[in-house]
Coordinates of C-alpha atoms and ligand atoms in Angstrom, one line a residue:
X1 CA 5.6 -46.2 -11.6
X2 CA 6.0 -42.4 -13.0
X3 CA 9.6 -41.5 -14.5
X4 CA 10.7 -38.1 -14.1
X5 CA 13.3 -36.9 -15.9
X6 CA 16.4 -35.2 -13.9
X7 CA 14.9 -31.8 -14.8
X8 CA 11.7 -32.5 -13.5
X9 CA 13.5 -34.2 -10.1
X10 CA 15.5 -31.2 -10.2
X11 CA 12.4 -28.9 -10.5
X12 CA 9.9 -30.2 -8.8
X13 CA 6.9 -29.0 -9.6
X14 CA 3.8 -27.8 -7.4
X15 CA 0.3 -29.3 -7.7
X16 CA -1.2 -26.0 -8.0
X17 CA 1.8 -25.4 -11.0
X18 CA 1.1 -28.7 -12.5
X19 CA -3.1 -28.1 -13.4
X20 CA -3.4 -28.8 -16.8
X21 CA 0.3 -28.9 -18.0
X22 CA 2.1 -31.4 -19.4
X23 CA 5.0 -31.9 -16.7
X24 CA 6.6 -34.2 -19.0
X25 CA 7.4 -31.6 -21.9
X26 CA 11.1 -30.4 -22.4
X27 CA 11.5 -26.6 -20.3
X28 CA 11.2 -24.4 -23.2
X29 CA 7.9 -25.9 -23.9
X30 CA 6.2 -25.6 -20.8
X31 CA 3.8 -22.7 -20.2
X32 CA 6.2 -19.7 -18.7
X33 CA 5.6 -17.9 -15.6
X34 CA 5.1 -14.2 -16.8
X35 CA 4.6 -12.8 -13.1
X36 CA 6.7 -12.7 -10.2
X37 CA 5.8 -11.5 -6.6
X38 CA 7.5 -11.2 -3.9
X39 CA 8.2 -10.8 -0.1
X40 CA 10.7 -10.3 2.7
X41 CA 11.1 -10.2 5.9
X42 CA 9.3 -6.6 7.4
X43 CA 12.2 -4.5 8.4
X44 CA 10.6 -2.8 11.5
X45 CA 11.5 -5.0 14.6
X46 CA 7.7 -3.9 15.7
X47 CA 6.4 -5.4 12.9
X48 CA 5.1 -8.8 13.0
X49 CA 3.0 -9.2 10.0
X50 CA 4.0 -10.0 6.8
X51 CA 2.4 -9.3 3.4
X52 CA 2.1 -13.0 1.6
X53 CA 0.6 -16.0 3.4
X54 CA 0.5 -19.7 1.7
X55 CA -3.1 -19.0 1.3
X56 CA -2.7 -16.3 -1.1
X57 CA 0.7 -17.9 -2.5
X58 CA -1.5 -20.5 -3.3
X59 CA -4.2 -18.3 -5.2
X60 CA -1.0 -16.5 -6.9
X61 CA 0.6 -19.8 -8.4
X62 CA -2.4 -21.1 -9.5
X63 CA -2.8 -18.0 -11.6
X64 CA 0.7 -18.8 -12.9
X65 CA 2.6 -16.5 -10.7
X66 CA 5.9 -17.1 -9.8
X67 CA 6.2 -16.4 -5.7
X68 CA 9.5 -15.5 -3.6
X69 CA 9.3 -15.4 0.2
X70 CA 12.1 -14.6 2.0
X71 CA 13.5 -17.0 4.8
X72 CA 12.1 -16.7 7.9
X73 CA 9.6 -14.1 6.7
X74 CA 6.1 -15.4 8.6
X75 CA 7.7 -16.9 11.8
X76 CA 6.5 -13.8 13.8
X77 CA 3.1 -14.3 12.3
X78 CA 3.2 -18.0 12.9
X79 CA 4.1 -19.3 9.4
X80 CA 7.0 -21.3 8.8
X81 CA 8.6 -21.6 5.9
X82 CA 7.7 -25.4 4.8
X83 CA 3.9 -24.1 4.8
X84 CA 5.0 -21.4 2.3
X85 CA 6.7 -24.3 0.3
X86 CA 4.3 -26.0 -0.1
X87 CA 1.6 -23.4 -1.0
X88 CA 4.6 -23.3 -4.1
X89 CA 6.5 -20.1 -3.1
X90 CA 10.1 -20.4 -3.7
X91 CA 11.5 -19.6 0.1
X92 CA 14.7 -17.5 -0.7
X93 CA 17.8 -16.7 1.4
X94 CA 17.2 -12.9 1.4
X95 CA 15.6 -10.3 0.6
X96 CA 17.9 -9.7 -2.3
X97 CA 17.3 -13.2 -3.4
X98 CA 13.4 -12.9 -2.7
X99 CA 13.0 -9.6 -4.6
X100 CA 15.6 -10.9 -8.0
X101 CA 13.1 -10.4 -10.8
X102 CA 10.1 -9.6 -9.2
X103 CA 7.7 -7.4 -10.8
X104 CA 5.6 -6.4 -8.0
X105 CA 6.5 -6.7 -3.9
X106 CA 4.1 -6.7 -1.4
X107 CA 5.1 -5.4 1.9
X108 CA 3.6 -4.7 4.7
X109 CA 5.5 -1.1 5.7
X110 CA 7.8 0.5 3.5
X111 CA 10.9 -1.5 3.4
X112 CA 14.1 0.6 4.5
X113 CA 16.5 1.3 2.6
X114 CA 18.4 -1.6 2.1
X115 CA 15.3 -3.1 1.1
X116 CA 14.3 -0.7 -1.4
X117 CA 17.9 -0.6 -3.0
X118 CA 17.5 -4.7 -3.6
X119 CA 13.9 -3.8 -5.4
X120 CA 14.5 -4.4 -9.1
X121 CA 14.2 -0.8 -11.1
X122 CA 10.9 0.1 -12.0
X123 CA 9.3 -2.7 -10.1
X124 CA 5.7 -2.0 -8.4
X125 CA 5.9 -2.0 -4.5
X126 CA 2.1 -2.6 -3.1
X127 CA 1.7 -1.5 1.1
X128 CA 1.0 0.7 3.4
X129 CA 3.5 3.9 3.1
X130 CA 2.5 6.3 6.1
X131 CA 1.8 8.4 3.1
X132 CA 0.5 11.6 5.0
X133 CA 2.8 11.7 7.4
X134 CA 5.5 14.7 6.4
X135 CA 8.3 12.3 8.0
X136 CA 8.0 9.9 5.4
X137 CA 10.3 10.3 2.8
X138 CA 9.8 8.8 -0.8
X139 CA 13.1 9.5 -2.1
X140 CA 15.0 5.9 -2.0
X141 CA 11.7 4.9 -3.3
X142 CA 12.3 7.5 -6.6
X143 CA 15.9 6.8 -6.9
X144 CA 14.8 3.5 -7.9
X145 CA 12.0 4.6 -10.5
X146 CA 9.5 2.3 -8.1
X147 CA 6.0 2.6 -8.7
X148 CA 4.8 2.6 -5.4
X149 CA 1.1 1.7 -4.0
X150 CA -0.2 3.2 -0.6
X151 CA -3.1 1.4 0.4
X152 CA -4.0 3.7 3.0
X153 CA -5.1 6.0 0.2
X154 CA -7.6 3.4 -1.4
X155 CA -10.9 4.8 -1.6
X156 CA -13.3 4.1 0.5
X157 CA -16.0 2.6 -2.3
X158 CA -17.7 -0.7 -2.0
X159 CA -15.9 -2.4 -4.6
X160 CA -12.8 -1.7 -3.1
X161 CA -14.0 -3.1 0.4
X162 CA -12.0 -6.4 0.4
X163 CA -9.2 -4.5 -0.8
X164 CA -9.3 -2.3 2.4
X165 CA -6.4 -3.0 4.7
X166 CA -7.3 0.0 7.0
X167 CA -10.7 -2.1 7.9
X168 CA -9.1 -5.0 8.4
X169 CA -6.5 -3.9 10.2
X170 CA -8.1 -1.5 12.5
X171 CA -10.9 -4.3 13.1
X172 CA -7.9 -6.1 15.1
X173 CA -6.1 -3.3 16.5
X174 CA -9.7 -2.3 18.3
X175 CA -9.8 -5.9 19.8
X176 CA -6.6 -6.1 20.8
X177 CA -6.7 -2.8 22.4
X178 CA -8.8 -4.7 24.6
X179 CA -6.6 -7.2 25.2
X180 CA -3.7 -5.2 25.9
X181 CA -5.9 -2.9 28.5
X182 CA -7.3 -6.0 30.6
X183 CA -3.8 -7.4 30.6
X184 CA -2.4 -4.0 32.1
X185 CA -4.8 -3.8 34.6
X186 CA -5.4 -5.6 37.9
X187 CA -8.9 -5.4 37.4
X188 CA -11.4 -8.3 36.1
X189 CA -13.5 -7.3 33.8
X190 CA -16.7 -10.0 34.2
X191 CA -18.8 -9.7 37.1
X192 CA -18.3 -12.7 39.6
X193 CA -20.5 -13.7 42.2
X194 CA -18.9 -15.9 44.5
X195 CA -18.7 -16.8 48.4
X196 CA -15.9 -14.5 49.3
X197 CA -17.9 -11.6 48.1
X198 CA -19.1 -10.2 44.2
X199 CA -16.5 -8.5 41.8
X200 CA -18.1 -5.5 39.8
X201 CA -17.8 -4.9 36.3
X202 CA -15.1 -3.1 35.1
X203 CA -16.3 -0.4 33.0
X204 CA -14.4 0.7 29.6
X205 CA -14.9 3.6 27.8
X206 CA -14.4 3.7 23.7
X207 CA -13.7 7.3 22.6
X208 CA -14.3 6.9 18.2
X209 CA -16.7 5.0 17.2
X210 CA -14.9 4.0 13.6
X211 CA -14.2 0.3 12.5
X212 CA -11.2 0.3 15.7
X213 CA -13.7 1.4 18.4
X214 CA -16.7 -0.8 17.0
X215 CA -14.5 -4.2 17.5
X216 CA -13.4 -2.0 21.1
X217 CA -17.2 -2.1 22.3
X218 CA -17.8 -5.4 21.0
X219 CA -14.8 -7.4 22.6
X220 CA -14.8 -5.4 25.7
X221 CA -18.9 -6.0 26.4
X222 CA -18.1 -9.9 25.4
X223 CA -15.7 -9.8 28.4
X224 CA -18.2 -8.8 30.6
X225 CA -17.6 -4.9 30.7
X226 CA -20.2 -2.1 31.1
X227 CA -19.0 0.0 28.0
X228 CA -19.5 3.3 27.0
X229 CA -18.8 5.3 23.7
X230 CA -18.2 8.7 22.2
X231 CA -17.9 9.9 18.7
X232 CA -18.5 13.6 17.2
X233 CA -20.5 11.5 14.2
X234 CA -24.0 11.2 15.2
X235 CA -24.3 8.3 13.1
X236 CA -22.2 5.9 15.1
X237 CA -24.8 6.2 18.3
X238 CA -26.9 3.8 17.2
X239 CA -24.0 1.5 16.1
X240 CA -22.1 1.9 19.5
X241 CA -25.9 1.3 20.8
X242 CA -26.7 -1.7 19.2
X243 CA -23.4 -3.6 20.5
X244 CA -24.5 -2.5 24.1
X245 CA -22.3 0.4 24.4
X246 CA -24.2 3.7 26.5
X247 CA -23.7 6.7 23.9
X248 CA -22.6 9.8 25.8
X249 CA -23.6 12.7 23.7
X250 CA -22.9 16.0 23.1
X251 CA -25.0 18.5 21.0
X252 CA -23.1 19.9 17.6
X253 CA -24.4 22.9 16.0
X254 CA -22.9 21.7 12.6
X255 CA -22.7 18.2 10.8
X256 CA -19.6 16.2 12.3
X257 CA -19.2 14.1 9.7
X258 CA -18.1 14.5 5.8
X259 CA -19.4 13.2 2.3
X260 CA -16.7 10.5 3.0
X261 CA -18.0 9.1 6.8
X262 CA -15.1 10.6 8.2
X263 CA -15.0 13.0 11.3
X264 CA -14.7 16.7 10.9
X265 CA -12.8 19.1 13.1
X266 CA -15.2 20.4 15.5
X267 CA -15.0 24.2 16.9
X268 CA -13.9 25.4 20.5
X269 CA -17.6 25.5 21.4
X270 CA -18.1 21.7 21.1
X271 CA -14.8 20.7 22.4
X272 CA -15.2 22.9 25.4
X273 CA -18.8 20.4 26.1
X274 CA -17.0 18.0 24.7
X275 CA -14.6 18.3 27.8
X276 CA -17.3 18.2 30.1
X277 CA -19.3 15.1 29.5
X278 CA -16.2 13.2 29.0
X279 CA -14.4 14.6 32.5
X280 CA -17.7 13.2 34.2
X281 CA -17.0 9.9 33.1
X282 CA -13.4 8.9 32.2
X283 CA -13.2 9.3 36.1
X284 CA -15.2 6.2 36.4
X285 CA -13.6 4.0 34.0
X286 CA -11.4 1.4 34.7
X287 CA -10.2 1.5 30.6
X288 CA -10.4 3.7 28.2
X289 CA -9.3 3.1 24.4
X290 CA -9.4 6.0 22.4
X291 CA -9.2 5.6 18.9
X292 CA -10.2 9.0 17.6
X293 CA -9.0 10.7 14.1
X294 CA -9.6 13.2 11.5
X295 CA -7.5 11.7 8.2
X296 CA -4.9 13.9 7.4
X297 CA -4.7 16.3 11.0
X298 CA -3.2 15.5 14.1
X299 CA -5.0 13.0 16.2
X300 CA -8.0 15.1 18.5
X301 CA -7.0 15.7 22.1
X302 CA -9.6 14.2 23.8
X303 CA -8.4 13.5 27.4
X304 CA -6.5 16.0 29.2
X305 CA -4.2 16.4 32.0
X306 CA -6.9 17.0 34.5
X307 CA -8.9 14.1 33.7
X308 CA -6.2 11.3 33.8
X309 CA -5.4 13.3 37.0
X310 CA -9.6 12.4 38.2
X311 CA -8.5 8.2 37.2
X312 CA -8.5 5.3 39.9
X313 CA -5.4 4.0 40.4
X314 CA -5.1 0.7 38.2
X315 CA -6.7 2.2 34.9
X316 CA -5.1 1.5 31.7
X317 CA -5.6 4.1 28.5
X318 CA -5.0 2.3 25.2
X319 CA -4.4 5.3 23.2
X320 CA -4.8 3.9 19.5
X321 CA -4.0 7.2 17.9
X322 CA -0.4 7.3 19.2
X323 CA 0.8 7.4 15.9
X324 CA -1.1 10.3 15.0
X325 CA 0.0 12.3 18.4
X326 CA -2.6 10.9 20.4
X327 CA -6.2 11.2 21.5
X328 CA -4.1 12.2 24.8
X329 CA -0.4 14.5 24.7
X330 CA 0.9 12.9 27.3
X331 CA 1.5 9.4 25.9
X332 CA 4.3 8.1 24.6
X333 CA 4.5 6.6 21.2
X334 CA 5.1 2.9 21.0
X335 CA 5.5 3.1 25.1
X336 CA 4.0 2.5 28.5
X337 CA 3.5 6.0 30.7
X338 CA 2.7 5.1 34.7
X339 CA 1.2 8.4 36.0
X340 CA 2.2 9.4 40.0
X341 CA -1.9 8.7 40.4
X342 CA -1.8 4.9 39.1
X343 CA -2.7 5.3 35.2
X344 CA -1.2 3.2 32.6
X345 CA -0.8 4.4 29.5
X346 CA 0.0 2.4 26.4
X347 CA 1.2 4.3 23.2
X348 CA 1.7 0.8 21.0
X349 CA 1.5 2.1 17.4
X350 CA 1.8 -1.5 16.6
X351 CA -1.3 -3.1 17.9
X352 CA -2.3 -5.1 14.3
X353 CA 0.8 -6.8 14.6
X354 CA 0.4 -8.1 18.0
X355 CA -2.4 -9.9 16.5
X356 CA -0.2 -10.8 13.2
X357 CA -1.5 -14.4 12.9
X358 CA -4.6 -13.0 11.4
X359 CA -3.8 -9.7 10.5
X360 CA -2.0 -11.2 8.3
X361 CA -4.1 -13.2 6.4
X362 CA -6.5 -10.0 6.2
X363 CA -3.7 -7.7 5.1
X364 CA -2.5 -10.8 2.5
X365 CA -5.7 -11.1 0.9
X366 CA -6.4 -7.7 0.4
X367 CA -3.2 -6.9 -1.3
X368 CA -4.1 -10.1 -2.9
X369 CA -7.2 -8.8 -4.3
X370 CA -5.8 -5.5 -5.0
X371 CA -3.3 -7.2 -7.4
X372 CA -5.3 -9.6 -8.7
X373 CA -8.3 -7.4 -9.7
X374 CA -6.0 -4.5 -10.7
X375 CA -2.7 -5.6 -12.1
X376 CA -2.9 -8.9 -13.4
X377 CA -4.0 -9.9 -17.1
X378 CA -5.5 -13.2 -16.4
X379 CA -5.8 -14.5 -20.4
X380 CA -2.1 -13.2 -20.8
X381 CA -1.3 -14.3 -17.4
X382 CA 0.7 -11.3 -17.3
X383 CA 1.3 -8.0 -15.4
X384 CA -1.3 -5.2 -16.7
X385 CA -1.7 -2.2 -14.1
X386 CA -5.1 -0.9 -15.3
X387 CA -4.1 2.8 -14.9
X388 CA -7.5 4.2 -15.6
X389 CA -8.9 2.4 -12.7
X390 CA -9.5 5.1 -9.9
X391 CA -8.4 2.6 -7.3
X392 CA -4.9 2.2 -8.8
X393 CA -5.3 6.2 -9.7
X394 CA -6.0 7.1 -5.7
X395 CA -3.4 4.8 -5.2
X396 CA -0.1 5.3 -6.8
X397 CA 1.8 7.9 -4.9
X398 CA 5.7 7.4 -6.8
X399 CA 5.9 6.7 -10.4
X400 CA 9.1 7.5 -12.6
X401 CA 10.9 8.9 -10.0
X402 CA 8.6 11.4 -8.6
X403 CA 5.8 11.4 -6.1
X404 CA 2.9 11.8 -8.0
X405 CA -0.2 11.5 -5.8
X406 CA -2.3 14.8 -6.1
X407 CA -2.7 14.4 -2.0
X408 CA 1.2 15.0 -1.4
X409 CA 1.6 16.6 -5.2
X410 CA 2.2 20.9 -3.6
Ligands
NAD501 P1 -11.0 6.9 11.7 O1 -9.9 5.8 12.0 O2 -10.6 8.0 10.7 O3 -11.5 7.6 13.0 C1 -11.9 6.8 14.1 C2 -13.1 7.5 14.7 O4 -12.8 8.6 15.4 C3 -14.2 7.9 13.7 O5 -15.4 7.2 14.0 C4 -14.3 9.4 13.9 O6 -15.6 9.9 13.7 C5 -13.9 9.5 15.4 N1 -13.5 10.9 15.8 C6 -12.8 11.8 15.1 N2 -12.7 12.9 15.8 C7 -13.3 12.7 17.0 C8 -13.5 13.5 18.2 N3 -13.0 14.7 18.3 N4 -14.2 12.9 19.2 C9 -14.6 11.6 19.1 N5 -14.5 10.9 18.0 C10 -13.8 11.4 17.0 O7 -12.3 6.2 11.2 P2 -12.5 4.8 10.4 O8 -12.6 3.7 11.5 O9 -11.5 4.6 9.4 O10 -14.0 4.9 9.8 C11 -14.4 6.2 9.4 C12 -15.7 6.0 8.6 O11 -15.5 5.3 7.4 C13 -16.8 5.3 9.3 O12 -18.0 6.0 9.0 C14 -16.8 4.0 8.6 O13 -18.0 3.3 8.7 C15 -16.4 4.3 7.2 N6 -15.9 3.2 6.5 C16 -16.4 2.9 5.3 C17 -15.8 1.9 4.5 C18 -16.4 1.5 3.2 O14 -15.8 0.7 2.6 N7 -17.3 2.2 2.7 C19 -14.8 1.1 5.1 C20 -14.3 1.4 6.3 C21 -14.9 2.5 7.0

């Protein structure tokens, strides 16, 4: 029989924690936890997701990191907090009592402000921070001194690819787009031959071809849809092609795309043929999801007045880039428009987190990574931000209570 002593009953100690120690040695002889991370509950009653899972606790503590979840923190994404217990995170009352200590905590969104005021002083926050949006305001981050990660600035190399929550995020968002659209509309998507008669196809149409409207083609044609695609990058028609998508093209005079893969703003020439193709067809669709943007601009208008006026009745637009305006003006952000003619129109800005059970394992790991690969010392298992590193460089956007990114720097 094993005899603990009352400290260790007291303490009990993880198996991850326990690897190679000696559990029976007095407290101030055991190997000390040098790290803490933590996380709380997301603030944003849209948001579902949350930024540690006991999969990455689990990577964390076996590194020697101490972990602090707040109560209740994964129930929206489908994790209690027993599974985080036993990964070895310490489940803690609050977000006050989550945060105490911690050098680094991960979010999903910045937290508000009650939030930010319980982050210790100094402390590094790792998320995603809207960061060119000109509403978001860093200031409760800098009254605290935080040093403050947005990971939608990470560049886009290949090292950094499993660090790259826009991917992996966006991946889902593009499928459940789908989702969303086929459960708005009355329509069935396969074709379906029976006695009483055959059902046609319904036919979707993907405006943006980037890692959103990819996942868009691919679960829409694995329902059964006849899909087609549009994207100013010429590149993406043999990628929208090769999932089975028709390409609708439209001649550019001047390379769409820049050094980085991303789209350019194209001139009134284009858009005006732009227009044209697309009017031809949106009238057919039954769903469109449009998923267009240029990174730092307003989100592309793409469909107009006129051609959501040429829709059946019963079609659904998914408009993805509701948070950046939207691919169309007239929807509403993080809301359902139904048009006099029929249309539904659904402005979720949300759409990872209706898929949080596994956007949340993405989103964990890659913060995980992130960290891991980038802040942590694993000889002195110990924080050490490697501040050369052009990840953490593109990165950091508050530091010593100012905003320091060159990208938001005037
Ligand atoms: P995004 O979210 O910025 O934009 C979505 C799509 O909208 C893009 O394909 C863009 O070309 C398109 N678009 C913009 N304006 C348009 C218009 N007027 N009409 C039609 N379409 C328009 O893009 P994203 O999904 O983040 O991907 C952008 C690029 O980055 C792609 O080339 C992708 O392959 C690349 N990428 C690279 C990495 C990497 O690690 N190297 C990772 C992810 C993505």
């Amino acid at each position: 029989m094993e005899h603990f002593s009352l400290y260790e009953a007291c303490h009990p100690v993880k198996p991850a924690l326990t690897k190679g120690r000696n559990l029976f040695a007095k407290p101030d002889q055991r190997e000390k936890n040098t790290m803490k991370i933590a996380a709380a509950k997301e603030s944003s009653a849209l948001e579902a997701r949350v930024a540690l899972v006991p999969d990455t606790v689990k990577k964390f503590v076996a590194a020697g990191i101490t972990v602090a979840v707040e109560k209740g923190a994964g129930l929206a994404a489908g994790i209690a907090d027993s599974a985080f217990e036993a990964a070895g995170a310490t489940v803690a009352a609050s977000a006050v009592e989550a945060y105490k200590g911690a050098d680094i905590v991960l979010c999903v969104d910045t937290p508000d402000e009650a939030g930010i005021a319980a982050i210790p002083e100094g402390a590094i926050l790792v998320g995603m921070m809207n960061p060119l949006d000109p509403k978001t305001d860093f200031s409760a981050l800098n009254k605290r001194s935080i040093h403050a990660y947005a990971m939608e600035f990470l560049p886009r190399i290949s090292r950094a690819q499993s660090m790259d929550v826009l991917s992996s995020q966006s991946n889902l968002a593009g499928y459940r787009a789908v989702i969303e659209a086929v459960a708005a509309t009355s329509k069935t998507v396969p074709m379906m031959m029976t006695a009483a008669g055959t059902i046609p196809p319904a036919k979707a149409l993907v405006l943006g071809v980037g890692v959103a409207g990819l996942q868009a083609i691919a679960t829409a044609k694995r329902l059964g849809a006849v899909v087609s695609a549009f994207d100013v990058r010429s590149a993406t028609k043999e990628q929208a092609q090769s999932l089975g998508a028709k390409f609708i093209e439209v001649a550019a005079s001047a390379d769409a795309e820049t050094s980085g893969g991303y789209a350019k703003e194209m001139d009134e020439d284009y858009k005006k043929r732009q227009a044209e193709a697309l009017a031809a067809v949106i009238a057919t669709q039954d769903i469109v999801i449009s998923t267009a943007l240029i990174p730092g601009k307003p989100a592309p208008e793409l469909i107009t007045e006129a051609m959501v006026a040429s829709m059946k009745a019963g079609s659904v637009i998914v408009d993805l880039a509701a948070a950046n305006g939207g691919n169309y003006k007239g929807t509403k952000k993080d809301d359902i428009v139904k048009t006099a003619n029929g249309v539904t129109i659904l402005g979720y800005t949300n759409m990872p987190s209706r898929a949080a059970s596994d956007a949340s394992p993405l989103y964990a790991r890659n913060l995980q990574t992130f960290v891991m690969t980038l802040m942590f010392d694993k000889d002195a298992r110990g924080l050490k931000v490697q501040s050369d590193d052009e990840l953490i460089k593109g990165t950091l956007v508050t530091k010593g209570g100012s905003v320091v990114h060159p990208a938001l720097v005037k």
